[in-house]
mmCIF file of C-alpha atoms in Angstrom:
data_model
loop_
_atom_site.group_PDB
_atom_site.id
_atom_site.type_symbol
_atom_site.label_atom_id
_atom_site.label_comp_id
_atom_site.label_asym_id
_atom_site.label_seq_id
_atom_site.Cartn_x
_atom_site.Cartn_y
_atom_site.Cartn_z
ATOM 1 C CA UNK A 1 11.375 -1.079 -24.597
ATOM 2 C CA UNK A 2 8.255 -0.577 -25.956
ATOM 3 C CA UNK A 3 4.915 0.291 -23.036
ATOM 4 C CA UNK A 4 2.767 -2.660 -24.206
ATOM 5 C CA UNK A 5 5.919 -4.772 -24.270
ATOM 6 C CA UNK A 6 6.309 -3.709 -19.922
ATOM 7 C CA UNK A 7 3.041 -3.620 -18.749
ATOM 8 C CA UNK A 8 3.554 -7.833 -19.310
ATOM 9 C CA UNK A 9 7.089 -8.110 -18.054
ATOM 10 C CA UNK A 10 7.231 -5.560 -15.594
ATOM 11 C CA UNK A 11 4.447 -6.233 -11.932
ATOM 12 C CA UNK A 12 4.081 -2.232 -11.309
ATOM 13 C CA UNK A 13 3.620 -1.009 -14.662
ATOM 14 C CA UNK A 14 1.164 -3.482 -14.970
ATOM 15 C CA UNK A 15 -0.525 -2.379 -11.881
ATOM 16 C CA UNK A 16 0.067 1.073 -12.221
ATOM 17 C CA UNK A 17 -1.941 0.593 -15.913
ATOM 18 C CA UNK A 18 -4.627 -1.795 -13.828
ATOM 19 C CA UNK A 19 -3.778 -4.349 -17.126
ATOM 20 C CA UNK A 20 -3.926 -8.055 -15.691
ATOM 21 C CA UNK A 21 -1.134 -9.416 -16.968
ATOM 22 C CA UNK A 22 1.349 -8.996 -14.294
ATOM 23 C CA UNK A 23 -0.687 -8.178 -11.442
ATOM 24 C CA UNK A 24 -0.402 -8.864 -7.856
ATOM 25 C CA UNK A 25 -3.268 -7.065 -6.127
ATOM 26 C CA UNK A 26 -5.438 -9.305 -8.644
ATOM 27 C CA UNK A 27 -3.371 -12.753 -8.443
ATOM 28 C CA UNK A 28 -3.423 -12.406 -4.859
ATOM 29 C CA UNK A 29 -7.273 -11.298 -4.781
ATOM 30 C CA UNK A 30 -6.648 -8.209 -3.215
ATOM 31 C CA UNK A 31 -8.675 -6.667 -5.738
ATOM 32 C CA UNK A 32 -11.101 -6.828 -9.158
ATOM 33 C CA UNK A 33 -10.251 -3.224 -10.549
ATOM 34 C CA UNK A 34 -7.335 -0.397 -10.842
ATOM 35 C CA UNK A 35 -9.914 1.761 -8.560
ATOM 36 C CA UNK A 36 -8.873 -0.993 -5.489
ATOM 37 C CA UNK A 37 -5.538 -0.345 -5.065
ATOM 38 C CA UNK A 38 -5.267 3.058 -6.213
ATOM 39 C CA UNK A 39 -5.504 5.021 -2.844
ATOM 40 C CA UNK A 40 -4.011 8.788 -4.719
ATOM 41 C CA UNK A 41 -2.480 9.447 -8.476
ATOM 42 C CA UNK A 42 -0.733 12.643 -9.501
ATOM 43 C CA UNK A 43 0.785 13.329 -12.656
ATOM 44 C CA UNK A 44 3.507 11.328 -13.101
ATOM 45 C CA UNK A 45 2.898 8.500 -10.016
ATOM 46 C CA UNK A 46 0.121 6.728 -8.068
ATOM 47 C CA UNK A 47 0.319 5.373 -5.103
ATOM 48 C CA UNK A 48 -0.875 1.420 -3.517
ATOM 49 C CA UNK A 49 -0.300 -0.030 -0.631
ATOM 50 C CA UNK A 50 3.112 -2.100 -0.427
ATOM 51 C CA UNK A 51 2.220 -5.989 -0.675
ATOM 52 C CA UNK A 52 4.874 -7.720 1.874
ATOM 53 C CA UNK A 53 4.030 -5.080 4.124
ATOM 54 C CA UNK A 54 5.550 -4.801 6.897
ATOM 55 C CA UNK A 55 3.466 -1.942 9.477
ATOM 56 C CA UNK A 56 -0.105 -2.059 8.964
ATOM 57 C CA UNK A 57 0.246 1.783 7.357
ATOM 58 C CA UNK A 58 3.307 0.881 4.303
ATOM 59 C CA UNK A 59 2.253 1.993 1.338
ATOM 60 C CA UNK A 60 4.757 2.500 -1.828
ATOM 61 C CA UNK A 61 4.466 5.559 -4.240
ATOM 62 C CA UNK A 62 5.384 4.109 -7.478
ATOM 63 C CA UNK A 63 6.412 5.891 -10.994
ATOM 64 C CA UNK A 64 3.515 6.594 -14.023
ATOM 65 C CA UNK A 65 7.111 6.685 -16.220
ATOM 66 C CA UNK A 66 9.284 3.283 -15.981
ATOM 67 C CA UNK A 67 12.827 4.053 -14.465
ATOM 68 C CA UNK A 68 14.987 2.690 -12.679
ATOM 69 C CA UNK A 69 14.629 5.075 -9.253
ATOM 70 C CA UNK A 70 14.525 8.722 -8.382
ATOM 71 C CA UNK A 71 17.998 9.672 -9.734
ATOM 72 C CA UNK A 72 16.698 8.798 -12.995
ATOM 73 C CA UNK A 73 13.552 10.813 -12.713
ATOM 74 C CA UNK A 74 13.282 14.462 -14.742
ATOM 75 C CA UNK A 75 12.727 17.664 -13.295
ATOM 76 C CA UNK A 76 8.624 17.524 -13.799
ATOM 77 C CA UNK A 77 9.021 14.575 -11.738
ATOM 78 C CA UNK A 78 11.020 15.569 -9.172
ATOM 79 C CA UNK A 79 9.009 18.765 -8.808
ATOM 80 C CA UNK A 80 5.849 15.907 -8.133
ATOM 81 C CA UNK A 81 6.946 13.460 -6.078
ATOM 82 C CA UNK A 82 7.959 16.537 -3.564
ATOM 83 C CA UNK A 83 4.290 17.684 -3.265
ATOM 84 C CA UNK A 84 3.314 14.552 -3.073
ATOM 85 C CA UNK A 85 5.476 12.613 -0.304
ATOM 86 C CA UNK A 86 3.468 15.361 2.392
ATOM 87 C CA UNK A 87 0.340 14.661 0.801
ATOM 88 C CA UNK A 88 0.951 10.804 1.169
ATOM 89 C CA UNK A 89 2.596 11.331 5.043
ATOM 90 C CA UNK A 90 -0.145 12.894 5.979
ATOM 91 C CA UNK A 91 -3.022 10.974 4.735
ATOM 92 C CA UNK A 92 -1.489 8.293 6.447
ATOM 93 C CA UNK A 93 -1.393 10.593 10.029
ATOM 94 C CA UNK A 94 -4.838 11.333 9.212
ATOM 95 C CA UNK A 95 -6.228 8.007 8.983
ATOM 96 C CA UNK A 96 -4.209 6.444 11.864
ATOM 97 C CA UNK A 97 -2.220 9.130 13.572
ATOM 98 C CA UNK A 98 1.508 8.182 13.265
ATOM 99 C CA UNK A 99 3.642 9.976 11.892
ATOM 100 C CA UNK A 100 5.997 7.565 7.857
ATOM 101 C CA UNK A 101 9.260 7.454 7.290
ATOM 102 C CA UNK A 102 10.626 7.481 3.791
ATOM 103 C CA UNK A 103 12.579 4.628 2.259
ATOM 104 C CA UNK A 104 14.099 4.344 -1.765
ATOM 105 C CA UNK A 105 16.657 2.026 -2.796
ATOM 106 C CA UNK A 106 17.882 4.143 -5.590
ATOM 107 C CA UNK A 107 19.202 1.759 -8.323
ATOM 108 C CA UNK A 108 22.080 3.143 -10.594
ATOM 109 C CA UNK A 109 21.634 -0.394 -13.612
ATOM 110 C CA UNK A 110 20.342 -3.404 -14.072
ATOM 111 C CA UNK A 111 23.376 -4.905 -11.836
ATOM 112 C CA UNK A 112 24.468 -2.099 -9.557
ATOM 113 C CA UNK A 113 20.665 -2.324 -8.075
ATOM 114 C CA UNK A 114 21.256 -0.454 -4.667
ATOM 115 C CA UNK A 115 19.406 -3.285 -2.542
ATOM 116 C CA UNK A 116 16.236 -3.085 -4.322
ATOM 117 C CA UNK A 117 14.365 -6.670 -5.275
ATOM 118 C CA UNK A 118 12.723 -4.755 -8.249
ATOM 119 C CA UNK A 119 13.311 -2.935 -11.594
ATOM 120 C CA UNK A 120 11.264 0.125 -11.388
ATOM 121 C CA UNK A 121 11.074 3.523 -8.485
ATOM 122 C CA UNK A 122 9.050 2.805 -6.202
ATOM 123 C CA UNK A 123 9.434 4.712 -2.649
ATOM 124 C CA UNK A 124 8.182 2.987 1.166
ATOM 125 C CA UNK A 125 6.237 5.277 3.327
ATOM 126 C CA UNK A 126 5.744 3.467 6.093
ATOM 127 C CA UNK A 127 4.044 4.373 9.857
ATOM 128 C CA UNK A 128 4.817 3.919 12.943
ATOM 129 C CA UNK A 129 4.319 4.271 16.836
ATOM 130 C CA UNK A 130 8.415 4.407 17.086
ATOM 131 C CA UNK A 131 10.865 6.598 16.998
ATOM 132 C CA UNK A 132 11.925 7.068 13.381
ATOM 133 C CA UNK A 133 15.565 8.334 14.438
ATOM 134 C CA UNK A 134 15.900 5.118 15.972
ATOM 135 C CA UNK A 135 15.417 2.799 13.054
ATOM 136 C CA UNK A 136 19.157 3.753 11.950
ATOM 137 C CA UNK A 137 20.652 1.893 14.880
ATOM 138 C CA UNK A 138 19.838 -1.493 12.890
ATOM 139 C CA UNK A 139 21.527 -0.617 9.511
ATOM 140 C CA UNK A 140 24.611 -2.899 9.832
ATOM 141 C CA UNK A 141 27.945 -2.661 8.772
ATOM 142 C CA UNK A 142 29.546 -1.247 6.441
ATOM 143 C CA UNK A 143 26.023 0.515 5.012
ATOM 144 C CA UNK A 144 26.622 4.407 6.100
ATOM 145 C CA UNK A 145 24.238 6.972 6.125
ATOM 146 C CA UNK A 146 25.140 10.826 6.019
ATOM 147 C CA UNK A 147 22.542 13.424 6.632
ATOM 148 C CA UNK A 148 22.107 15.163 3.548
ATOM 149 C CA UNK A 149 19.689 18.378 3.691
ATOM 150 C CA UNK A 150 16.919 16.549 0.128
ATOM 151 C CA UNK A 151 17.289 13.153 -0.215
ATOM 152 C CA UNK A 152 15.914 13.556 -3.783
ATOM 153 C CA UNK A 153 19.070 16.131 -5.086
ATOM 154 C CA UNK A 154 21.333 14.123 -3.248
ATOM 155 C CA UNK A 155 19.832 10.459 -5.516
ATOM 156 C CA UNK A 156 20.268 12.557 -8.856
ATOM 157 C CA UNK A 157 23.886 14.015 -8.039
ATOM 158 C CA UNK A 158 25.197 9.956 -6.856
ATOM 159 C CA UNK A 159 22.621 8.603 -9.960
ATOM 160 C CA UNK A 160 24.305 11.478 -12.563
ATOM 161 C CA UNK A 161 27.329 12.524 -10.988
ATOM 162 C CA UNK A 162 29.073 9.779 -9.363
ATOM 163 C CA UNK A 163 27.671 6.845 -11.192
ATOM 164 C CA UNK A 164 26.472 4.990 -8.089
ATOM 165 C CA UNK A 165 23.436 2.829 -6.613
ATOM 166 C CA UNK A 166 21.965 4.455 -3.654
ATOM 167 C CA UNK A 167 20.284 4.315 -0.093
ATOM 168 C CA UNK A 168 17.466 7.291 0.548
ATOM 169 C CA UNK A 169 15.899 7.747 4.324
ATOM 170 C CA UNK A 170 13.308 10.876 4.732
ATOM 171 C CA UNK A 171 12.569 10.727 8.513
ATOM 172 C CA UNK A 172 10.036 13.468 10.151
ATOM 173 C CA UNK A 173 13.386 15.629 11.064
ATOM 174 C CA UNK A 174 15.652 15.108 8.679
ATOM 175 C CA UNK A 175 16.981 13.154 5.352
ATOM 176 C CA UNK A 176 20.041 10.724 4.789
ATOM 177 C CA UNK A 177 21.441 9.485 1.723
ATOM 178 C CA UNK A 178 24.261 6.763 1.170
ATOM 179 C CA UNK A 179 26.168 4.803 -0.810
ATOM 180 C CA UNK A 180 24.845 0.958 -1.488
ATOM 181 C CA UNK A 181 26.972 -0.821 -3.235
ATOM 182 C CA UNK A 182 26.613 -4.873 -2.413
ATOM 183 C CA UNK A 183 23.685 -4.129 -0.677
ATOM 184 C CA UNK A 184 21.652 -7.135 -0.218
ATOM 185 C CA UNK A 185 18.454 -7.442 -1.830
ATOM 186 C CA UNK A 186 14.886 -5.336 -0.384
ATOM 187 C CA UNK A 187 18.078 -4.147 2.171
ATOM 188 C CA UNK A 188 16.151 -1.583 3.809
ATOM 189 C CA UNK A 189 12.825 -3.822 4.656
ATOM 190 C CA UNK A 190 15.124 -6.826 6.484
ATOM 191 C CA UNK A 191 16.567 -3.100 8.343
ATOM 192 C CA UNK A 192 12.684 -2.500 8.931
ATOM 193 C CA UNK A 193 12.000 -6.337 10.365
ATOM 194 C CA UNK A 194 14.760 -6.184 12.178
ATOM 195 C CA UNK A 195 13.867 -3.223 14.236
ATOM 196 C CA UNK A 196 10.106 -4.329 14.793
ATOM 197 C CA UNK A 197 11.035 -7.482 15.730
ATOM 198 C CA UNK A 198 9.332 -9.311 12.866
ATOM 199 C CA UNK A 199 9.531 -12.677 12.065
ATOM 200 C CA UNK A 200 12.888 -15.295 10.169
ATOM 201 C CA UNK A 201 12.452 -14.317 6.963
ATOM 202 C CA UNK A 202 9.287 -12.109 6.788
ATOM 203 C CA UNK A 203 10.719 -9.272 4.712
ATOM 204 C CA UNK A 204 10.843 -10.999 1.708
ATOM 205 C CA UNK A 205 7.108 -9.387 0.491
ATOM 206 C CA UNK A 206 6.989 -12.786 -1.605
ATOM 207 C CA UNK A 207 7.254 -15.038 0.535
ATOM 208 C CA UNK A 208 5.369 -12.784 3.078
ATOM 209 C CA UNK A 209 2.871 -10.575 1.158
ATOM 210 C CA UNK A 210 0.436 -9.781 4.014
ATOM 211 C CA UNK A 211 -2.709 -10.043 2.208
ATOM 212 C CA UNK A 212 -4.778 -9.490 5.601
ATOM 213 C CA UNK A 213 -3.384 -6.081 5.619
ATOM 214 C CA UNK A 214 -2.366 -5.015 2.756
ATOM 215 C CA UNK A 215 -6.652 -5.549 2.341
ATOM 216 C CA UNK A 216 -7.758 -4.523 5.142
ATOM 217 C CA UNK A 217 -5.002 -0.726 4.061
ATOM 218 C CA UNK A 218 -6.968 -0.784 0.802
ATOM 219 C CA UNK A 219 -10.319 -1.162 2.385
ATOM 220 C CA UNK A 220 -9.599 1.582 5.136
ATOM 221 C CA UNK A 221 -8.127 4.470 2.607
ATOM 222 C CA UNK A 222 -11.429 3.958 -0.383
ATOM 223 C CA UNK A 223 -14.322 3.461 1.589
ATOM 224 C CA UNK A 224 -13.408 6.907 3.313
#
């Protein structure tokens, strides 16, 4: 599909480019220009506040290339991501004093979506003052998260070798990977909402865009 078409139908493609065809930051009145919401940028990714942020410090790392998940990225993109994730967590720690954990819903294809709600690679970076290891207690059966040495490499193996969607989680002390066939949309966000005691249905970013939090993050990161 041509890039100009993607920018019209894919919200993330449009936001990466700073376009206005399908840009939620513009539509919600949260930004006037791309610089208002793109907080950090590398060769292959942009970093922006998460619309629907369930905590005060919640960012997304979004791929510039239209792919379905980290498991579909190439070696150069993986190398870039390995550098960028610590930069983002360090940036959040510098602003908030909090450590972050990272998760991704890893789509295999447009049917086996791995709990993803959107068909474009995006990695969640979430900071809280809670014990991140306890987040695992809120992951319901039958999903099982297994410890791994590197979730990025594990995601590629599941996509390329096993042809399976996945769920990836990285806490400050451990990476985790799980198969995700049948996981509901916004799976990890549902777990996060339960863990933080959010309101009923607040995991749904479309219903609860959390505009105050998004605006506060954008202002905090772009004015210092």
